[in-house]
Coordinates of N, CA and C in Angstrom, one line a residue:
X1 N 0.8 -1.2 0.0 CA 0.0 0.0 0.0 C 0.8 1.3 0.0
X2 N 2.2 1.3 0.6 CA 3.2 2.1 0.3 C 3.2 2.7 -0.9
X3 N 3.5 1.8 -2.1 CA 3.5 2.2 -3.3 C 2.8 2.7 -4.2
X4 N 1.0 2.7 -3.8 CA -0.3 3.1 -4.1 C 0.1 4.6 -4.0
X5 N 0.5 5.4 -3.2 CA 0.5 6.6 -2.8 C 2.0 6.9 -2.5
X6 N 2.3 7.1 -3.4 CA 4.2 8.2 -3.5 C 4.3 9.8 -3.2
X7 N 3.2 10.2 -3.1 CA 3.4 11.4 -2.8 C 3.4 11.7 -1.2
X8 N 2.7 11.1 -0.3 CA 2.6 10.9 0.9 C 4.3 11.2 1.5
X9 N 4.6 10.0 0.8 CA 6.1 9.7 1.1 C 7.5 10.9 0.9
X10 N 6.9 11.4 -0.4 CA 7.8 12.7 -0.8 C 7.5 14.2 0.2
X11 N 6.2 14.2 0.5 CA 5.8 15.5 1.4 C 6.2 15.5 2.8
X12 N 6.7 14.4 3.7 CA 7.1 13.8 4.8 C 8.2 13.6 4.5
X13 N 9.5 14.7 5.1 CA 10.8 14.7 4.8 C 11.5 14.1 6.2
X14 N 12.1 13.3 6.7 CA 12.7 13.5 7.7 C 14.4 15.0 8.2
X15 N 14.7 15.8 9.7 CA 15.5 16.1 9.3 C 16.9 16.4 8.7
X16 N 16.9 14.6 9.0 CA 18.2 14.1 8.4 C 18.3 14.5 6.9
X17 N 17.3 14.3 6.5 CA 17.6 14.4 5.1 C 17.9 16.3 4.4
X18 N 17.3 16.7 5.3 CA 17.5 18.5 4.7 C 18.5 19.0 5.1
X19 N 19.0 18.4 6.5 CA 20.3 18.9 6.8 C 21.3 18.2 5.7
X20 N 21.0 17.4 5.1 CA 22.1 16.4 3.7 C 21.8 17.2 2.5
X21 N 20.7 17.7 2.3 CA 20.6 18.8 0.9 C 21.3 20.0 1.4
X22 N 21.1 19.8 2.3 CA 22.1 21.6 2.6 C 23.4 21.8 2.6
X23 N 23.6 20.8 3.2 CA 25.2 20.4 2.8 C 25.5 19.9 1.4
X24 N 24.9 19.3 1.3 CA 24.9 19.1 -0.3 C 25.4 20.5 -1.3
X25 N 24.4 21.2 -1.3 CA 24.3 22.2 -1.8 C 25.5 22.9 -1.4
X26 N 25.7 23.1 -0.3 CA 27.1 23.9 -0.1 C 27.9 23.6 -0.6
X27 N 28.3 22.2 -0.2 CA 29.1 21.7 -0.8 C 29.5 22.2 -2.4
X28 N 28.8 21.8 -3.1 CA 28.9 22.5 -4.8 C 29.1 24.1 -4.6
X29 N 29.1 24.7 -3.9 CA 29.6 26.0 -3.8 C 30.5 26.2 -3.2
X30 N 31.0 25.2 -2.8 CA 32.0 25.8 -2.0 C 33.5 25.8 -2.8
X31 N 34.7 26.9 -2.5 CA 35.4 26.8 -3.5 C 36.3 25.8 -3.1
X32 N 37.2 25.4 -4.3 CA 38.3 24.4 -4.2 C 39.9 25.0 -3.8
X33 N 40.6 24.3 -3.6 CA 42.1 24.4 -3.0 C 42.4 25.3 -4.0
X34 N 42.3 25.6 -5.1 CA 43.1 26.5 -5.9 C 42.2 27.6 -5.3
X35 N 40.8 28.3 -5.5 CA 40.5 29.1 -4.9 C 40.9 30.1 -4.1
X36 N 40.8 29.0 -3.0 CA 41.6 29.0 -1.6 C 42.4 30.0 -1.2
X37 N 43.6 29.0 -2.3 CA 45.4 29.5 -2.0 C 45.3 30.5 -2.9
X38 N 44.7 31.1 -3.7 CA 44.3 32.4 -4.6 C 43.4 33.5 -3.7
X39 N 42.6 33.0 -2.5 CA 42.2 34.4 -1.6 C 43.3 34.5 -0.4
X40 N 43.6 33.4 -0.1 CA 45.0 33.4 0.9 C 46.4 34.2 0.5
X41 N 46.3 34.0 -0.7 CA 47.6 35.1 -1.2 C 47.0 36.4 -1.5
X42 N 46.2 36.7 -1.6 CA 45.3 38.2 -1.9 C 45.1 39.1 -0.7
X43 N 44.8 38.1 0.6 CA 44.8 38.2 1.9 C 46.6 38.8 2.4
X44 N 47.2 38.0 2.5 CA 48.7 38.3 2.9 C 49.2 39.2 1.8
X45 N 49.2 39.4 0.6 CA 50.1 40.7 0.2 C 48.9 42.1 0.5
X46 N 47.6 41.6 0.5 CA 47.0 42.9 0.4 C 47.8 43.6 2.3
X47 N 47.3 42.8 3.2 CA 48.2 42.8 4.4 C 49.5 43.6 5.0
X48 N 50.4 42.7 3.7 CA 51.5 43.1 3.3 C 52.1 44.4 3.2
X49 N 51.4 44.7 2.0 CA 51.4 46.2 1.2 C 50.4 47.4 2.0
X50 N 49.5 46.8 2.9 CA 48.8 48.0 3.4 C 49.9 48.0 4.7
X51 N 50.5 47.5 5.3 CA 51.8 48.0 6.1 C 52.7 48.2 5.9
X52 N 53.5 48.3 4.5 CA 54.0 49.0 4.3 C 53.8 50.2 3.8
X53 N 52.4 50.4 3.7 CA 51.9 52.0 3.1 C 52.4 52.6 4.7
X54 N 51.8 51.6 5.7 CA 51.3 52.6 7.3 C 52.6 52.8 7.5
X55 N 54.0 51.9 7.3 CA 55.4 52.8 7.5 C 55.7 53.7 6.5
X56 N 55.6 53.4 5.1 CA 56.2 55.0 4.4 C 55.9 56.2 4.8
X57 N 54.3 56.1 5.4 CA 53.5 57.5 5.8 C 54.1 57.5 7.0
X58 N 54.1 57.2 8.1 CA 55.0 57.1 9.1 C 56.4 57.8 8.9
X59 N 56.6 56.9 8.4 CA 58.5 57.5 7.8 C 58.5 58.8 7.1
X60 N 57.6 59.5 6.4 CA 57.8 60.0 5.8 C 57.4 62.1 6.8
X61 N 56.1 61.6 7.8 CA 55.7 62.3 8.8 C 57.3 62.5 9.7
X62 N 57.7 61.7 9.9 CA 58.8 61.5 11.2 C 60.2 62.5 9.9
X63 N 60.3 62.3 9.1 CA 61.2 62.7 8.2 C 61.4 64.0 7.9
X64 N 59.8 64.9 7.5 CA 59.5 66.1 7.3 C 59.8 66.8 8.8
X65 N 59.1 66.2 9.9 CA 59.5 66.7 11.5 C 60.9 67.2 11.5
X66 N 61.4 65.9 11.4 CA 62.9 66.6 11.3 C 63.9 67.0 11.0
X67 N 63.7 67.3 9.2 CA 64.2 68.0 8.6 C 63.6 69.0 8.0
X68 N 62.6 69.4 8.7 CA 61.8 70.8 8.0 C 62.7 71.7 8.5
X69 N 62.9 71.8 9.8 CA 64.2 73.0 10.3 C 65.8 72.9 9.2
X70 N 66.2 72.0 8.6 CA 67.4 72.0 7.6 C 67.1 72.3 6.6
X71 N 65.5 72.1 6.1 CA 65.4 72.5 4.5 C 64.7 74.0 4.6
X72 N 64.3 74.2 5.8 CA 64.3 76.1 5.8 C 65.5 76.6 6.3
X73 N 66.3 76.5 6.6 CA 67.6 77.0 6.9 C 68.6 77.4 5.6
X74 N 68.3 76.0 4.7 CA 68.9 75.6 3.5 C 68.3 75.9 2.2
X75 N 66.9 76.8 2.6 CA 66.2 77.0 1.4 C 66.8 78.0 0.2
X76 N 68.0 79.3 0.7 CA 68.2 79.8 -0.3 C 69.1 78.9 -1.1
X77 N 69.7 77.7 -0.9 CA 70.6 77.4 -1.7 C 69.6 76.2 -2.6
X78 N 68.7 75.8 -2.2 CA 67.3 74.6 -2.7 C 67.3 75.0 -3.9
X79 N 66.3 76.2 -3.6 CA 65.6 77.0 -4.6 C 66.3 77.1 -5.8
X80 N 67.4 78.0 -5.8 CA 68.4 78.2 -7.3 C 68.8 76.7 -8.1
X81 N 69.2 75.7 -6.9 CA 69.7 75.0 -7.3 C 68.4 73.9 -8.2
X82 N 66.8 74.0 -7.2 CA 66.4 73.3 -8.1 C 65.5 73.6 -9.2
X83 N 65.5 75.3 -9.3 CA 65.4 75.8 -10.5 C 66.0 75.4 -12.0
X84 N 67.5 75.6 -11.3 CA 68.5 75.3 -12.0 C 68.4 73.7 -12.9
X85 N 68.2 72.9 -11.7 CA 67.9 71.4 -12.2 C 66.6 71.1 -12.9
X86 N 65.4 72.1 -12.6 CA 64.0 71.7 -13.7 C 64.2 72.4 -14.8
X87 N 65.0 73.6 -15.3 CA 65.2 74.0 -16.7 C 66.4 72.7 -17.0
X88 N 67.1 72.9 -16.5 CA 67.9 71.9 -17.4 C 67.4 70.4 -18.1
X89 N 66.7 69.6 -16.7 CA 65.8 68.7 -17.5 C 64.9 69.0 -18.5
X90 N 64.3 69.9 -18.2 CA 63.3 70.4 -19.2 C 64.2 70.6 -20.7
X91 N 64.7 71.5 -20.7 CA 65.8 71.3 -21.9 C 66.4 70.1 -22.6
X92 N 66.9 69.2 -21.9 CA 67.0 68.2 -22.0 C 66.1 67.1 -22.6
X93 N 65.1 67.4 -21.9 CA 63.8 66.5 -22.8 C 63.4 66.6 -23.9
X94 N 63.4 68.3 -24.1 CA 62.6 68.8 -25.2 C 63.5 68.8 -26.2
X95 N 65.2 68.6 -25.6 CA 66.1 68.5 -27.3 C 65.5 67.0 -27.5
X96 N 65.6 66.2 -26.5 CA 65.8 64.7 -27.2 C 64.4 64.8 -28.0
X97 N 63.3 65.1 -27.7 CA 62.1 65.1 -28.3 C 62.2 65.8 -29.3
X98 N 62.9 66.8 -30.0 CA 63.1 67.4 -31.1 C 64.0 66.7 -32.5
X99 N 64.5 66.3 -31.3 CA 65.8 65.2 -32.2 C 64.8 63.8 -32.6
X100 N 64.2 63.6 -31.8 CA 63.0 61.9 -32.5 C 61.8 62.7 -33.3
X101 N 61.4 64.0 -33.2 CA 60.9 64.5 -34.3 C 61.4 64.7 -35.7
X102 N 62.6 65.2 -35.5 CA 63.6 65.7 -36.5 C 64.0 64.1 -37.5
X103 N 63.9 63.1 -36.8 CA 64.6 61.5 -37.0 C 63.6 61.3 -38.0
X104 N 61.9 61.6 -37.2 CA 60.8 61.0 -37.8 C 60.6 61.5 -39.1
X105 N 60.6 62.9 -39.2 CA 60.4 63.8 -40.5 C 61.1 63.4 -41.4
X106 N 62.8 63.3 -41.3 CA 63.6 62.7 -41.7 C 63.6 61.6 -42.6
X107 N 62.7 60.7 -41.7 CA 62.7 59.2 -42.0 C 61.5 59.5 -43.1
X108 N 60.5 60.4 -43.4 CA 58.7 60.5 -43.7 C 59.2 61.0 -45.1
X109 N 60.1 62.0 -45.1 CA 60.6 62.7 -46.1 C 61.5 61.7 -47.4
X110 N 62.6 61.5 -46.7 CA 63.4 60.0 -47.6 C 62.4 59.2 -48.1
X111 N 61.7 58.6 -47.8 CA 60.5 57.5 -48.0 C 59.6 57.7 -49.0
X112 N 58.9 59.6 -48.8 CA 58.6 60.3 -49.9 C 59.4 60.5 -50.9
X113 N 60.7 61.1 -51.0 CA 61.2 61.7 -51.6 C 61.9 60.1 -52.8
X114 N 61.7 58.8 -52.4 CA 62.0 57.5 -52.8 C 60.8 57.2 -53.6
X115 N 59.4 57.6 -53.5 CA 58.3 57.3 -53.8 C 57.6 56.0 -53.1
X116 N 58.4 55.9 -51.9 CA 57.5 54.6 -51.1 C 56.0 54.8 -50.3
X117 N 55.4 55.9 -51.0 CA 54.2 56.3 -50.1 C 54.0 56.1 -48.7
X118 N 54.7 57.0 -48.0 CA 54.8 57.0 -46.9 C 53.5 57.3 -46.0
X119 N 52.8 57.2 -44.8 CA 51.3 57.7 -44.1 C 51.5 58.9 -44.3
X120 N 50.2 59.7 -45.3 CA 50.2 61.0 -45.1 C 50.8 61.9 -46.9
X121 N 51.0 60.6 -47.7 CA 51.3 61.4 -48.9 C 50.5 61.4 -49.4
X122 N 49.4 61.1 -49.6 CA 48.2 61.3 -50.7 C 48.0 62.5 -50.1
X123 N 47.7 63.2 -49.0 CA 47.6 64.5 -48.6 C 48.6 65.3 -49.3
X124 N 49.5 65.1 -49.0 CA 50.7 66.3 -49.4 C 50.5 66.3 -51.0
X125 N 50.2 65.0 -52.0 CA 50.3 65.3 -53.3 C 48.9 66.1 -53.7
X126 N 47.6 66.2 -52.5 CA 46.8 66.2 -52.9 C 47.1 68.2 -52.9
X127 N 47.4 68.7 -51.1 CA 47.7 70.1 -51.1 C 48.9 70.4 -52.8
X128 N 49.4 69.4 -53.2 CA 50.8 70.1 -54.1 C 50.1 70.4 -55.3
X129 N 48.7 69.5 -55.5 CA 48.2 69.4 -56.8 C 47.1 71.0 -56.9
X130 N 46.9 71.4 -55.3 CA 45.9 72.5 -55.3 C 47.0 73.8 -55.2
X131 N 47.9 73.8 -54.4 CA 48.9 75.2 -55.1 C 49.0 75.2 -56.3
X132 N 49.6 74.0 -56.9 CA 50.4 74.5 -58.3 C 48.5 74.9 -59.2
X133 N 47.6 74.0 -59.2 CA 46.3 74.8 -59.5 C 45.7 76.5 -59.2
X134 N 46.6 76.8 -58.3 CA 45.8 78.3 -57.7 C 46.8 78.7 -58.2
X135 N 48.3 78.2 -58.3 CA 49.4 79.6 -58.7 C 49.1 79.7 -60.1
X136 N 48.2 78.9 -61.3 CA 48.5 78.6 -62.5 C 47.2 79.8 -62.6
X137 N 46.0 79.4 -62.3 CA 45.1 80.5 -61.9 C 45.4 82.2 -61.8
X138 N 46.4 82.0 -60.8 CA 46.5 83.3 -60.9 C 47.3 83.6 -61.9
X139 N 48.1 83.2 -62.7 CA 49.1 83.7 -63.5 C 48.3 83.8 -64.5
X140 N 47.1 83.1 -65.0 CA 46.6 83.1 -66.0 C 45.5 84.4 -65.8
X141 N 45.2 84.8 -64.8 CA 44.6 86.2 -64.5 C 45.4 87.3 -64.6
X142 N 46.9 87.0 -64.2 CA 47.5 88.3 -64.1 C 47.9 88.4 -65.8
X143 N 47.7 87.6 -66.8 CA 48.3 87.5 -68.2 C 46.5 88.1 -68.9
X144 N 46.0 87.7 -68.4 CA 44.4 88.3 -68.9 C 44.3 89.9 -68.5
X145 N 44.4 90.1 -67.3 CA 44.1 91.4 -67.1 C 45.0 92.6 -67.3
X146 N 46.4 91.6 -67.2 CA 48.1 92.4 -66.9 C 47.8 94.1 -68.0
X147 N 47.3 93.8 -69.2 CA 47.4 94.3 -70.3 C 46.1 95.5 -70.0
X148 N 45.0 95.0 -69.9 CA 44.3 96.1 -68.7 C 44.9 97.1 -68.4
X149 N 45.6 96.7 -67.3 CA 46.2 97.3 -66.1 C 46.9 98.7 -66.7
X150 N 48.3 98.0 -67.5 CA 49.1 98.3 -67.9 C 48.1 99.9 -68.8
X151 N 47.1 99.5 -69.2 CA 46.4 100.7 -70.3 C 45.9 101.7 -69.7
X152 N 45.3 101.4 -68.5 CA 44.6 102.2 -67.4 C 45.7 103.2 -67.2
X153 N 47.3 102.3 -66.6 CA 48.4 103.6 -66.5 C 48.5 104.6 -66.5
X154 N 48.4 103.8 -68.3 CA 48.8 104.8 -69.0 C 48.0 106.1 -69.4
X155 N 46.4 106.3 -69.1 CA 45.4 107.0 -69.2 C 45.8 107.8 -68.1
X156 N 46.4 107.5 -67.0 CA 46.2 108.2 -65.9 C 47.8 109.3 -66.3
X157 N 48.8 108.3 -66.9 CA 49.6 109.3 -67.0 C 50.2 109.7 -68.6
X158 N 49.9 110.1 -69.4 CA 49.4 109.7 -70.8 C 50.9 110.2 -71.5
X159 N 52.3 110.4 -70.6 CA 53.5 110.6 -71.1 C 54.2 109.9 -70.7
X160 N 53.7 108.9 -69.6 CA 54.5 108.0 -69.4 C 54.9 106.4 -70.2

């Protein structure tokens, strides 16, 4: 008669069995040894690194304490000197950066001037093709009107 009625059976859980789904279930969630040793190292450097943040700031408080009286004492000789030292790097940077510009142009130009279509020459032939078009323009106006001009002159000054 058990088997007449299966539902009976299924609605009537004992607690053994729910405390076994639950664990169950955990179980498949829960993470594995790689996991693990992957939050355990996240744990110890994060640790790690946030004490040695708490000594640099430390060290760095205790540092300024005690040499703020030497570096105001020593300020007029700081100053010149580290003026002195941000133009010069600055200088410094902006030759070498002139010189990898100067390299690149260099390099853009030969390449052109080889006809290897370098990035950027369809432009340059395109501006070359619109000058020599506007200077031809104008030349061809100043040969139209030049004769004009020239007659007007000479009305204005009729012995010259």
């Amino acid at each position: 008669m058990a088997d007449v009625n299966p539902t009976s059976a299924q609605t009537t859980r004992s607690p053994s069995s729910t405390s076994a789904a639950f664990l169950r279930r955990l179980q498949e969630h829960a993470p594995n040894s790689t996991q693990l040793a992957g939050l355990l190292t996240l744990l110890v450097t994060g640790a790690i690194l946030l004490l040695l943040t708490g000594l640099t700031v430390a060290a760095t408080v205790l540092a300024m304490i005690f040499f703020s009286p030497l570096i105001i004492v020593s300020s007029p000789i700081w100053v010149p000197a580290g003026t002195f030292l941000f133009l010069l790097t600055a200088g410094f940077l902006s030759m070498c950066g002139f010189g990898v510009v100067l390299v690149a142009v260099s390099s853009w130009m030969y390449r052109y001037s080889r006809g290897l279509h370098p990035p950027g020459s369809d432009r340059v032939d395109y501006a070359r093709s619109r000058i020599y078009d506007t200077a031809t323009h104008v030349k061809d106006y100043a040969r139209e009107y030049g004769g004009y001009l020239q007659s007007k002159v000479k009305d204005a000054a009729p012995g010259a």
